[in-house]
Coordinates of N, CA and C in Angstrom, one line a residue:
M113 N 0.8 -1.2 0.0 CA 0.0 0.0 0.0 C 0.9 1.2 0.0
E114 N 0.6 2.2 -0.9 CA 1.4 3.4 -1.0 C 1.1 4.3 0.1
K115 N 2.1 4.8 0.8 CA 1.9 5.7 1.9 C 2.3 7.1 1.6
R116 N 2.8 7.4 0.4 CA 3.2 8.7 0.1 C 2.0 9.5 -0.2
I117 N 2.0 10.8 0.0 CA 0.9 11.7 -0.3 C 1.0 12.1 -1.7
S118 N -0.1 12.1 -2.4 CA -0.2 12.5 -3.8 C 0.3 13.8 -4.1
Y119 N 1.0 13.9 -5.3 CA 1.5 15.2 -5.7 C 0.4 16.1 -6.0
W120 N -0.7 15.6 -6.5 CA -1.9 16.5 -6.8 C -2.5 17.1 -5.5
F121 N -2.5 16.3 -4.4 CA -2.9 16.8 -3.2 C -2.0 18.0 -2.7
L122 N -0.7 17.7 -2.8 CA 0.3 18.7 -2.4 C 0.2 20.0 -3.2
L123 N -0.1 19.8 -4.5 CA -0.2 20.9 -5.4 C -1.5 21.7 -5.0
G124 N -2.5 21.0 -4.7 CA -3.8 21.7 -4.2 C -3.5 22.5 -2.9
L125 N -2.8 21.9 -2.0 CA -2.4 22.7 -0.8 C -1.6 23.9 -1.1
A126 N -0.6 23.7 -2.0 CA 0.2 24.9 -2.4 C -0.6 26.0 -3.1
A127 N -1.6 25.6 -3.9 CA -2.5 26.5 -4.6 C -3.3 27.3 -3.5
W128 N -3.9 26.5 -2.6 CA -4.6 27.2 -1.5 C -3.7 28.2 -0.7
G129 N -2.5 27.8 -0.4 CA -1.6 28.6 0.3 C -1.3 29.9 -0.4
L130 N -1.0 29.7 -1.7 CA -0.7 30.9 -2.6 C -1.9 31.8 -2.7
I131 N -3.1 31.3 -2.8 CA -4.3 32.1 -2.9 C -4.5 32.9 -1.5
I132 N -4.3 32.2 -0.4 CA -4.4 32.9 0.9 C -3.4 34.1 1.0
L133 N -2.2 33.8 0.6 CA -1.1 34.9 0.6 C -1.5 36.0 -0.3
L134 N -2.0 35.7 -1.5 CA -2.5 36.8 -2.4 C -3.6 37.6 -1.8
R135 N -4.6 36.9 -1.2 CA -5.7 37.6 -0.5 C -5.2 38.6 0.6
Q136 N -4.2 38.1 1.4 CA -3.6 38.9 2.4 C -2.9 40.1 1.9
A137 N -2.3 39.9 0.7 CA -1.6 41.0 0.0 C -2.5 42.0 -0.7
G138 N -3.9 41.7 -0.7 CA -4.8 42.5 -1.3 C -5.0 42.2 -2.8
I139 N -4.4 41.1 -3.3 CA -4.6 40.7 -4.7 C -5.7 39.8 -4.8
Y140 N -6.7 40.1 -5.5 CA -8.0 39.3 -5.6 C -8.2 39.0 -7.0
I141 N -8.2 37.7 -7.4 CA -8.5 37.3 -8.7 C -9.8 36.6 -8.7
P142 N -10.9 37.2 -9.2 CA -12.3 36.7 -9.0 C -12.5 35.3 -9.2
V143 N -12.2 34.8 -10.4 CA -12.6 33.4 -10.7 C -11.8 32.4 -9.8
I144 N -10.5 32.7 -9.6 CA -9.7 31.8 -8.7 C -10.2 31.9 -7.3
N145 N -10.4 33.1 -6.8 CA -10.9 33.2 -5.4 C -12.3 32.6 -5.2
N146 N -13.2 32.8 -6.2 CA -14.6 32.4 -6.0 C -14.8 31.0 -6.3
Y147 N -14.2 30.4 -7.4 CA -14.6 29.1 -7.8 C -13.5 28.0 -7.9
F148 N -12.3 28.4 -8.1 CA -11.2 27.4 -8.2 C -11.0 26.7 -6.9
T149 N -11.0 27.5 -5.8 CA -10.8 26.9 -4.5 C -12.0 26.0 -4.1
D150 N -13.2 26.3 -4.5 CA -14.3 25.4 -4.3 C -14.3 24.2 -5.2
C151 N -13.8 24.3 -6.4 CA -13.7 23.2 -7.3 C -12.6 22.2 -6.8
I152 N -11.6 22.6 -6.2 CA -10.6 21.6 -5.7 C -10.9 21.1 -4.3
T153 N -11.9 21.7 -3.6 CA -12.2 21.3 -2.2 C -12.6 19.8 -2.1
V154 N -13.6 19.4 -3.0 CA -14.1 18.1 -2.9 C -13.0 17.0 -3.3
P155 N -12.3 17.2 -4.3 CA -11.2 16.2 -4.6 C -10.2 16.1 -3.4
M156 N -9.8 17.3 -2.9 CA -8.9 17.2 -1.8 C -9.5 16.6 -0.5
Y157 N -10.7 16.9 -0.2 CA -11.4 16.3 0.9 C -11.5 14.7 0.7
C158 N -12.0 14.3 -0.5 CA -12.1 12.9 -0.8 C -10.8 12.2 -0.7
Y159 N -9.7 12.8 -1.3 CA -8.4 12.2 -1.2 C -7.9 12.0 0.2
L160 N -8.1 13.1 1.0 CA -7.7 13.1 2.4 C -8.4 12.0 3.2
I161 N -9.7 11.9 3.0 CA -10.4 10.8 3.7 C -9.9 9.4 3.3
E162 N -9.7 9.2 2.0 CA -9.2 7.9 1.5 C -7.8 7.7 2.1
Y163 N -6.9 8.7 2.1 CA -5.6 8.5 2.6 C -5.6 8.1 4.1
L164 N -6.4 8.9 4.9 CA -6.5 8.6 6.3 C -7.0 7.2 6.6
M165 N -8.1 6.8 5.9 CA -8.7 5.5 6.1 C -7.7 4.4 5.7
N166 N -7.0 4.5 4.6 CA -6.1 3.4 4.2 C -4.7 3.5 4.8
N167 N -4.1 4.6 4.9 CA -2.7 4.7 5.3 C -2.5 5.0 6.8
V168 N -3.5 5.6 7.5 CA -3.3 5.9 8.9 C -4.1 4.9 9.7
L169 N -5.3 4.6 9.3 CA -6.2 3.6 10.1 C -6.0 2.2 9.6
G170 N -5.4 2.0 8.5 CA -5.1 0.6 8.0 C -6.2 -0.1 7.3
Y171 N -7.3 0.6 6.9 CA -8.3 -0.1 6.2 C -7.9 -0.3 4.7
H172 N -8.7 -1.0 4.0 CA -8.5 -1.2 2.5 C -9.8 -0.7 1.9
W173 N -10.0 0.6 1.8 CA -11.2 1.2 1.4 C -11.0 2.1 0.2
K174 N -12.0 2.0 -0.7 CA -12.0 2.8 -1.9 C -13.3 3.6 -2.0
P175 N -13.2 4.9 -2.3 CA -14.4 5.7 -2.4 C -15.3 5.2 -3.6
D176 N -16.5 5.5 -3.5 CA -17.4 5.2 -4.6 C -18.3 6.4 -4.9
L177 N -19.1 6.3 -5.9 CA -20.0 7.4 -6.3 C -20.8 8.0 -5.1
K178 N -21.3 7.1 -4.3 CA -22.2 7.6 -3.2 C -21.3 8.4 -2.2
F179 N -20.1 8.0 -2.0 CA -19.2 8.8 -1.1 C -18.9 10.2 -1.7
V180 N -18.6 10.2 -3.0 CA -18.3 11.5 -3.6 C -19.6 12.4 -3.6
L181 N -20.7 11.9 -3.9 CA -22.0 12.7 -3.9 C -22.3 13.2 -2.5
T182 N -22.2 12.3 -1.5 CA -22.5 12.8 -0.1 C -21.4 13.8 0.3
S183 N -20.2 13.7 -0.1 CA -19.2 14.7 0.2 C -19.6 16.0 -0.4
V184 N -20.0 16.0 -1.7 CA -20.5 17.3 -2.3 C -21.7 17.9 -1.5
L185 N -22.6 17.0 -1.2 CA -23.8 17.5 -0.4 C -23.4 18.1 1.0
Y186 N -22.5 17.3 1.6 CA -22.1 17.7 3.0 C -21.3 19.1 2.9
L187 N -20.4 19.2 2.0 CA -19.6 20.4 1.9 C -20.5 21.6 1.4
S188 N -21.4 21.3 0.5 CA -22.3 22.4 0.1 C -23.2 22.9 1.2
F189 N -23.7 21.9 2.0 CA -24.6 22.3 3.1 C -23.8 23.1 4.1
L190 N -22.6 22.6 4.5 CA -21.8 23.2 5.5 C -21.4 24.6 5.1
F191 N -20.8 24.8 3.9 CA -20.2 26.1 3.5 C -21.2 27.0 2.8
E192 N -22.3 26.5 2.3 CA -23.2 27.4 1.5 C -24.5 27.6 2.3
I193 N -24.8 26.8 3.3 CA -26.1 27.0 4.0 C -25.8 27.3 5.5
L194 N -25.1 26.4 6.1 CA -24.9 26.5 7.6 C -24.0 27.7 8.0
C195 N -22.8 27.7 7.4 CA -21.8 28.7 7.8 C -22.2 30.2 7.5
P196 N -22.9 30.4 6.4 CA -23.4 31.8 6.2 C -24.4 32.2 7.2
R197 N -25.1 31.3 7.8 CA -26.1 31.7 8.8 C -25.4 31.9 10.2
L198 N -24.2 31.4 10.3 CA -23.5 31.5 11.6 C -22.5 32.7 11.6
S199 N -22.0 33.0 10.4 CA -21.0 34.0 10.3 C -21.1 34.9 9.1
G200 N -20.8 36.2 9.2 CA -20.8 37.1 8.1 C -19.6 36.9 7.2
N201 N -18.6 36.1 7.6 CA -17.5 35.8 6.7 C -17.8 34.9 5.6
F202 N -18.9 34.2 5.6 CA -19.3 33.2 4.6 C -20.5 33.8 3.8
T203 N -20.5 33.4 2.5 CA -21.7 33.8 1.7 C -22.2 32.5 1.0
G204 N -23.5 32.3 1.0 CA -24.1 31.2 0.3 C -24.3 31.5 -1.1
D205 N -23.8 30.6 -2.0 CA -23.8 30.9 -3.4 C -24.0 29.6 -4.2
L206 N -25.0 29.5 -5.0 CA -25.3 28.3 -5.8 C -24.2 28.0 -6.7
F207 N -23.4 28.9 -7.2 CA -22.3 28.6 -8.1 C -21.2 27.9 -7.4
D208 N -21.0 28.2 -6.1 CA -20.0 27.5 -5.3 C -20.4 26.0 -5.1
A209 N -21.7 25.8 -4.9 CA -22.2 24.4 -4.9 C -22.0 23.7 -6.2
L210 N -22.2 24.4 -7.3 CA -21.9 23.8 -8.6 C -20.4 23.5 -8.8
A211 N -19.5 24.4 -8.2 CA -18.1 24.2 -8.3 C -17.7 22.9 -7.4
Y212 N -18.4 22.7 -6.3 CA -18.1 21.5 -5.5 C -18.5 20.3 -6.3
S213 N -19.7 20.4 -7.0 CA -20.1 19.3 -7.8 C -19.2 19.0 -9.0
A214 N -18.7 20.0 -9.6 CA -17.7 19.8 -10.7 C -16.5 19.2 -10.2
G215 N -16.0 19.6 -9.1 CA -14.8 19.0 -8.5 C -15.0 17.6 -8.1
G216 N -16.2 17.3 -7.6 CA -16.5 15.9 -7.2 C -16.6 15.0 -8.4
M217 N -17.1 15.5 -9.5 CA -17.2 14.7 -10.7 C -15.8 14.5 -11.3
V218 N -15.0 15.5 -11.3 CA -13.6 15.3 -11.8 C -12.9 14.2 -11.0
Y219 N -13.0 14.3 -9.7 CA -12.4 13.3 -8.8 C -12.9 11.9 -9.1
Y220 N -14.2 11.8 -9.3 CA -14.8 10.5 -9.5 C -14.4 9.9 -10.8
F221 N -14.4 10.7 -11.9 CA -14.0 10.1 -13.2 C -12.5 10.0 -13.4
M222 N -11.7 10.7 -12.6 CA -10.3 10.5 -12.7 C -9.7 9.5 -11.7
K223 N -10.3 9.5 -10.6 CA -9.7 8.6 -9.5 C -10.5 7.4 -9.2
V224 N -11.8 7.5 -9.1 CA -12.6 6.4 -8.6 C -13.0 5.5 -9.7
K225 N -13.5 6.0 -10.8 CA -14.1 5.2 -11.9 C -13.0 4.3 -12.5
P226 N -11.8 4.8 -12.8 CA -10.8 3.9 -13.4 C -10.5 2.7 -12.4
L227 N -10.6 2.9 -11.1 CA -10.4 1.7 -10.2 C -11.4 0.7 -10.4
E228 N -12.6 1.0 -10.8 CA -13.7 0.0 -10.9 C -13.6 -0.7 -12.2
T229 N -12.9 -0.2 -13.2 CA -12.8 -0.8 -14.5 C -11.6 -1.8 -14.6
E230 N -10.7 -1.7 -13.6 CA -9.5 -2.6 -13.7 C -9.8 -4.0 -13.3

């Protein structure tokens, strides 16, 4: 079992870090700030759960479509419905939920679906 962290995951973390630094410097790139971060959230979340389940807890688990879809629903509910009601720092946006969905589908068709066909 591979215990190394994916380069794609590390690249996503680096992208998030760069975006946070740009925001702190007052540099705001609308599409990247608004939708790119949401689009990579579900793939990074799904990968992290899979990594923790398999490499930290020792299970032999593979995500499926139901897991990806419930991850999209969970993150959409959390960040687009619940958090905006609790804090003014969050805004609920349908396009963000669509970005979560797009990221989830990219993860499913690039990472999960090829595993089922082998």
